[in-house]
PDB file of C-alpha atoms and ligand atoms in Angstrom:
ATOM      1  CA  UNK A   1       0.000   0.000   0.000  1.00 39.00           C
ATOM      2  CA  UNK A   2       1.365   3.440  -0.804  1.00 42.00           C
ATOM      3  CA  UNK A   3       1.717   6.020   1.952  1.00 43.00           C
ATOM      4  CA  UNK A   4      -0.890   8.303   0.352  1.00 44.00           C
ATOM      5  CA  UNK A   5      -3.605   5.668   0.746  1.00 46.00           C
ATOM      6  CA  UNK A   6      -2.760   5.452   4.466  1.00 52.00           C
ATOM      7  CA  UNK A   7      -3.639   9.111   5.011  1.00 48.00           C
ATOM      8  CA  UNK A   8      -1.235  11.896   5.929  1.00 51.00           C
ATOM      9  CA  UNK A   9       2.096  10.617   7.207  1.00 86.00           C
ATOM     10  CA  UNK A  10       3.701  11.644  10.469  1.00 96.00           C
ATOM     11  CA  UNK A  11       5.463  14.991  10.514  1.00 98.00           C
ATOM     12  CA  UNK A  12       8.648  15.177  12.555  1.00 98.00           C
ATOM     13  CA  UNK A  13      10.481  18.379  13.446  1.00 98.00           C
ATOM     14  CA  UNK A  14      14.270  18.003  13.610  1.00 98.00           C
ATOM     15  CA  UNK A  15      16.061  20.710  15.598  1.00 98.00           C
ATOM     16  CA  UNK A  16      19.807  21.289  15.762  1.00 98.00           C
ATOM     17  CA  UNK A  17      21.212  23.577  18.449  1.00 98.00           C
ATOM     18  CA  UNK A  18      24.155  25.978  18.596  1.00 98.00           C
ATOM     19  CA  UNK A  19      27.414  25.401  16.732  1.00 98.00           C
ATOM     20  CA  UNK A  20      26.046  22.405  14.854  1.00 98.00           C
ATOM     21  CA  UNK A  21      26.146  24.565  11.705  1.00 98.00           C
ATOM     22  CA  UNK A  22      29.928  24.090  11.980  1.00 96.00           C
ATOM     23  CA  UNK A  23      29.796  20.290  11.845  1.00 97.00           C
ATOM     24  CA  UNK A  24      32.463  18.890   9.565  1.00 95.00           C
ATOM     25  CA  UNK A  25      34.910  21.643  10.525  1.00 95.00           C
ATOM     26  CA  UNK A  26      34.292  21.775  14.275  1.00 94.00           C
ATOM     27  CA  UNK A  27      36.386  19.375  16.416  1.00 94.00           C
ATOM     28  CA  UNK A  28      36.090  16.539  13.862  1.00 94.00           C
ATOM     29  CA  UNK A  29      37.828  14.201  16.316  1.00 93.00           C
ATOM     30  CA  UNK A  30      34.782  14.620  18.618  1.00 94.00           C
ATOM     31  CA  UNK A  31      31.910  15.282  16.199  1.00 95.00           C
ATOM     32  CA  UNK A  32      33.053  13.589  12.971  1.00 92.00           C
ATOM     33  CA  UNK A  33      33.660  14.980   9.509  1.00 94.00           C
ATOM     34  CA  UNK A  34      30.066  14.956   8.241  1.00 96.00           C
ATOM     35  CA  UNK A  35      28.573  18.408   7.608  1.00 97.00           C
ATOM     36  CA  UNK A  36      25.121  19.423   8.848  1.00 98.00           C
ATOM     37  CA  UNK A  37      23.848  19.549   5.242  1.00 98.00           C
ATOM     38  CA  UNK A  38      24.993  15.943   4.731  1.00 98.00           C
ATOM     39  CA  UNK A  39      23.395  14.887   8.035  1.00 98.00           C
ATOM     40  CA  UNK A  40      20.102  16.501   7.004  1.00 98.00           C
ATOM     41  CA  UNK A  41      20.277  14.605   3.692  1.00 98.00           C
ATOM     42  CA  UNK A  42      20.752  11.308   5.566  1.00 98.00           C
ATOM     43  CA  UNK A  43      17.836  12.162   7.890  1.00 98.00           C
ATOM     44  CA  UNK A  44      15.621  12.954   4.878  1.00 98.00           C
ATOM     45  CA  UNK A  45      16.607   9.691   3.201  1.00 98.00           C
ATOM     46  CA  UNK A  46      15.756   7.738   6.373  1.00 98.00           C
ATOM     47  CA  UNK A  47      12.461   9.636   6.628  1.00 97.00           C
ATOM     48  CA  UNK A  48      11.548   8.533   3.090  1.00 97.00           C
ATOM     49  CA  UNK A  49      12.309   4.926   4.035  1.00 97.00           C
ATOM     50  CA  UNK A  50      10.116   5.250   7.144  1.00 97.00           C
ATOM     51  CA  UNK A  51       7.436   7.110   5.150  1.00 96.00           C
ATOM     52  CA  UNK A  52       7.382  10.144   7.432  1.00 97.00           C
ATOM     53  CA  UNK A  53       7.965  13.821   6.717  1.00 97.00           C
ATOM     54  CA  UNK A  54      10.789  15.774   8.342  1.00 98.00           C
ATOM     55  CA  UNK A  55      11.625  19.471   8.542  1.00 98.00           C
ATOM     56  CA  UNK A  56      15.144  20.315   9.700  1.00 98.00           C
ATOM     57  CA  UNK A  57      16.092  23.599  11.385  1.00 98.00           C
ATOM     58  CA  UNK A  58      19.308  24.797  13.053  1.00 98.00           C
ATOM     59  CA  UNK A  59      19.779  27.820  15.255  1.00 98.00           C
ATOM     60  CA  UNK A  60      22.484  29.236  17.479  1.00 98.00           C
ATOM     61  CA  UNK A  61      19.807  31.095  19.479  1.00 98.00           C
ATOM     62  CA  UNK A  62      17.879  29.672  22.409  1.00 98.00           C
ATOM     63  CA  UNK A  63      14.817  31.853  21.748  1.00 98.00           C
ATOM     64  CA  UNK A  64      14.663  30.798  18.094  1.00 98.00           C
ATOM     65  CA  UNK A  65      14.637  27.146  19.174  1.00 98.00           C
ATOM     66  CA  UNK A  66      11.906  27.886  21.742  1.00 98.00           C
ATOM     67  CA  UNK A  67       9.885  29.663  19.006  1.00 98.00           C
ATOM     68  CA  UNK A  68      10.300  26.673  16.672  1.00 98.00           C
ATOM     69  CA  UNK A  69       9.125  24.253  19.384  1.00 98.00           C
ATOM     70  CA  UNK A  70       6.097  26.438  20.176  1.00 98.00           C
ATOM     71  CA  UNK A  71       5.246  26.748  16.468  1.00 98.00           C
ATOM     72  CA  UNK A  72       5.376  22.943  16.156  1.00 98.00           C
ATOM     73  CA  UNK A  73       2.290  22.657  18.371  1.00 94.00           C
ATOM     74  CA  UNK A  74      -0.463  21.040  16.285  1.00 94.00           C
ATOM     75  CA  UNK A  75       1.762  20.946  13.184  1.00 97.00           C
ATOM     76  CA  UNK A  76       4.103  18.054  14.055  1.00 98.00           C
ATOM     77  CA  UNK A  77       3.648  14.766  15.863  1.00 97.00           C
ATOM     78  CA  UNK A  78       7.199  14.365  17.164  1.00 98.00           C
ATOM     79  CA  UNK A  79      10.442  16.177  17.858  1.00 98.00           C
ATOM     80  CA  UNK A  80      13.991  14.942  17.227  1.00 99.00           C
ATOM     81  CA  UNK A  81      16.421  17.341  18.856  1.00 99.00           C
ATOM     82  CA  UNK A  82      20.131  17.764  19.370  1.00 98.00           C
ATOM     83  CA  UNK A  83      20.035  20.716  21.775  1.00 98.00           C
ATOM     84  CA  UNK A  84      23.880  20.831  21.708  1.00 98.00           C
ATOM     85  CA  UNK A  85      25.230  23.046  24.514  1.00 98.00           C
ATOM     86  CA  UNK A  86      21.664  24.032  25.522  1.00 98.00           C
ATOM     87  CA  UNK A  87      21.213  20.420  26.653  1.00 98.00           C
ATOM     88  CA  UNK A  88      23.175  21.316  29.761  1.00 98.00           C
ATOM     89  CA  UNK A  89      21.779  24.797  30.422  1.00 98.00           C
ATOM     90  CA  UNK A  90      18.330  25.425  29.002  1.00 98.00           C
ATOM     91  CA  UNK A  91      15.310  25.341  31.255  1.00 98.00           C
ATOM     92  CA  UNK A  92      13.547  27.368  28.513  1.00 98.00           C
ATOM     93  CA  UNK A  93      13.898  24.632  25.873  1.00 98.00           C
ATOM     94  CA  UNK A  94      12.833  21.976  28.368  1.00 98.00           C
ATOM     95  CA  UNK A  95       9.772  24.022  29.356  1.00 98.00           C
ATOM     96  CA  UNK A  96       8.835  24.603  25.703  1.00 98.00           C
ATOM     97  CA  UNK A  97       8.944  20.851  24.986  1.00 98.00           C
ATOM     98  CA  UNK A  98       6.940  20.133  28.151  1.00 98.00           C
ATOM     99  CA  UNK A  99       4.394  22.799  27.147  1.00 98.00           C
ATOM    100  CA  UNK A 100       3.724  21.442  23.657  1.00 98.00           C
ATOM    101  CA  UNK A 101       3.855  17.821  24.902  1.00 96.00           C
ATOM    102  CA  UNK A 102       5.508  16.622  21.696  1.00 97.00           C
ATOM    103  CA  UNK A 103       7.050  13.161  22.046  1.00 98.00           C
ATOM    104  CA  UNK A 104      10.763  13.973  21.898  1.00 98.00           C
ATOM    105  CA  UNK A 105      13.926  12.021  21.278  1.00 98.00           C
ATOM    106  CA  UNK A 106      17.177  13.705  22.323  1.00 98.00           C
ATOM    107  CA  UNK A 107      20.281  12.888  20.300  1.00 98.00           C
ATOM    108  CA  UNK A 108      23.991  13.646  20.558  1.00 98.00           C
ATOM    109  CA  UNK A 109      26.802  12.854  18.162  1.00 98.00           C
ATOM    110  CA  UNK A 110      29.326  12.352  20.958  1.00 98.00           C
ATOM    111  CA  UNK A 111      28.792  10.199  24.049  1.00 98.00           C
ATOM    112  CA  UNK A 112      28.086  13.021  26.504  1.00 98.00           C
ATOM    113  CA  UNK A 113      28.415  10.631  29.468  1.00 98.00           C
ATOM    114  CA  UNK A 114      32.017   9.864  28.534  1.00 97.00           C
ATOM    115  CA  UNK A 115      33.001  13.537  28.419  1.00 97.00           C
ATOM    116  CA  UNK A 116      33.426  16.423  30.904  1.00 97.00           C
ATOM    117  CA  UNK A 117      31.191  16.238  33.992  1.00 97.00           C
ATOM    118  CA  UNK A 118      29.226  19.358  32.953  1.00 96.00           C
ATOM    119  CA  UNK A 119      27.992  17.464  29.875  1.00 98.00           C
ATOM    120  CA  UNK A 120      26.593  14.563  31.901  1.00 98.00           C
ATOM    121  CA  UNK A 121      23.466  16.423  32.944  1.00 98.00           C
ATOM    122  CA  UNK A 122      20.660  17.018  30.465  1.00 98.00           C
ATOM    123  CA  UNK A 123      17.692  19.286  31.220  1.00 98.00           C
ATOM    124  CA  UNK A 124      15.880  17.621  28.312  1.00 98.00           C
ATOM    125  CA  UNK A 125      16.320  13.911  29.152  1.00 98.00           C
ATOM    126  CA  UNK A 126      13.742  13.769  31.986  1.00 98.00           C
ATOM    127  CA  UNK A 127      10.961  14.935  29.647  1.00 98.00           C
ATOM    128  CA  UNK A 128      12.161  13.022  26.560  1.00 98.00           C
ATOM    129  CA  UNK A 129      11.010   9.592  25.450  1.00 98.00           C
ATOM    130  CA  UNK A 130      14.705   8.706  25.401  1.00 98.00           C
ATOM    131  CA  UNK A 131      18.238   9.790  24.611  1.00 98.00           C
ATOM    132  CA  UNK A 132      20.681   8.447  21.997  1.00 98.00           C
ATOM    133  CA  UNK A 133      24.271   9.529  22.416  1.00 98.00           C
ATOM    134  CA  UNK A 134      27.638   8.560  20.960  1.00 98.00           C
ATOM    135  CA  UNK A 135      26.984   7.184  17.479  1.00 98.00           C
ATOM    136  CA  UNK A 136      28.112  10.200  15.474  1.00 97.00           C
ATOM    137  CA  UNK A 137      25.618  11.335  12.818  1.00 97.00           C
ATOM    138  CA  UNK A 138      24.028   7.884  13.075  1.00 98.00           C
ATOM    139  CA  UNK A 139      22.540   8.989  16.429  1.00 98.00           C
ATOM    140  CA  UNK A 140      20.052  11.025  14.364  1.00 98.00           C
ATOM    141  CA  UNK A 141      19.125   8.003  12.237  1.00 98.00           C
ATOM    142  CA  UNK A 142      18.648   5.801  15.307  1.00 98.00           C
ATOM    143  CA  UNK A 143      16.725   8.615  16.996  1.00 98.00           C
ATOM    144  CA  UNK A 144      14.360   8.988  14.043  1.00 98.00           C
ATOM    145  CA  UNK A 145      13.752   5.239  13.920  1.00 98.00           C
ATOM    146  CA  UNK A 146      13.065   5.173  17.679  1.00 98.00           C
ATOM    147  CA  UNK A 147      10.718   8.168  17.508  1.00 98.00           C
ATOM    148  CA  UNK A 148       8.716   6.772  14.585  1.00 98.00           C
ATOM    149  CA  UNK A 149       8.473   3.385  16.325  1.00 97.00           C
ATOM    150  CA  UNK A 150       7.312   5.121  19.522  1.00 98.00           C
ATOM    151  CA  UNK A 151       4.679   7.183  17.669  1.00 97.00           C
ATOM    152  CA  UNK A 152       3.437   4.050  15.890  1.00 92.00           C
ATOM    153  CA  UNK A 153       3.181   2.158  19.199  1.00 84.00           C
ATOM    154  CA  UNK A 154       1.263   5.058  20.760  1.00 80.00           C
ATOM    155  CA  UNK A 155      -1.159   5.222  17.827  1.00 82.00           C
ATOM    156  CA  UNK A 156      -1.834   1.480  18.137  1.00 81.00           C
ATOM    157  CA  UNK A 157      -2.346   1.489  21.916  1.00 78.00           C
ATOM    158  CA  UNK A 158      -6.049   1.594  22.812  1.00 70.00           C
ATOM    159  CA  UNK A 159      -6.734   4.468  25.225  1.00 62.00           C
TER     160      UNK A 159
HETATM  161  C1  DQA B 201      26.555  17.638  21.475  1.00 86.25           C
HETATM  162  C2  DQA B 201      27.193  17.483  22.874  1.00 86.25           C
HETATM  163  C3  DQA B 201      27.129  18.780  23.648  1.00 86.25           C
HETATM  164  O1  DQA B 201      27.737  18.625  24.931  1.00 86.25           O
HETATM  165  C4  DQA B 201      27.877  19.874  22.909  1.00 86.25           C
HETATM  166  O2  DQA B 201      27.738  21.108  23.590  1.00 86.25           O
HETATM  167  C5  DQA B 201      27.464  19.997  21.488  1.00 86.25           C
HETATM  168  C6  DQA B 201      27.169  18.788  20.708  1.00 86.25           C
HETATM  169  C7  DQA B 201      26.727  16.355  20.622  1.00 86.25           C
HETATM  170  O3  DQA B 201      26.003  16.228  19.652  1.00 86.25           O
HETATM  171  O4  DQA B 201      27.587  15.530  20.912  1.00 86.25           O
HETATM  172  O5  DQA B 201      27.473  21.083  20.915  1.00 86.25           O
HETATM  173  O6  DQA B 201      25.167  17.849  21.649  1.00 86.25           O
END
């Protein structure tokens, strides 16, 4: 059956936080050599395989990310986010996700639990469905698969 005959597919918002626009050039020993544009292409390819729609957005600004999360309310069914440094600092991003109640998967390229102590704490993890950390750009692919699986399970669970 084609996706069109199954009705509108799931829409997932993919958010990238600060400094991720520099991926490929930025500390490649930590974050890999894949650029953000290439990562977005891989995410879009995976989305086609999973028959979902994705929109990808990067910002270096906390307020812009909060605005994007608020605007996702009613428009998207799930959120895949690498909050980058805001993972460890942003009550505002956490509150925005809690407010819109979008099922959220948090991803990180590096294994944040293996790094400096200040990276071990995430403000987002307690309100996320789960966290995937340490698989390079593949964390996004795993995160998208996990989110789509979670949304499918939720849709099939009788209330
Ligand atoms: C990161 C990990 C964060 O600690 C860091 O501030 C980033 C990237 C990651 O993807 O590994 O900018 O989120």
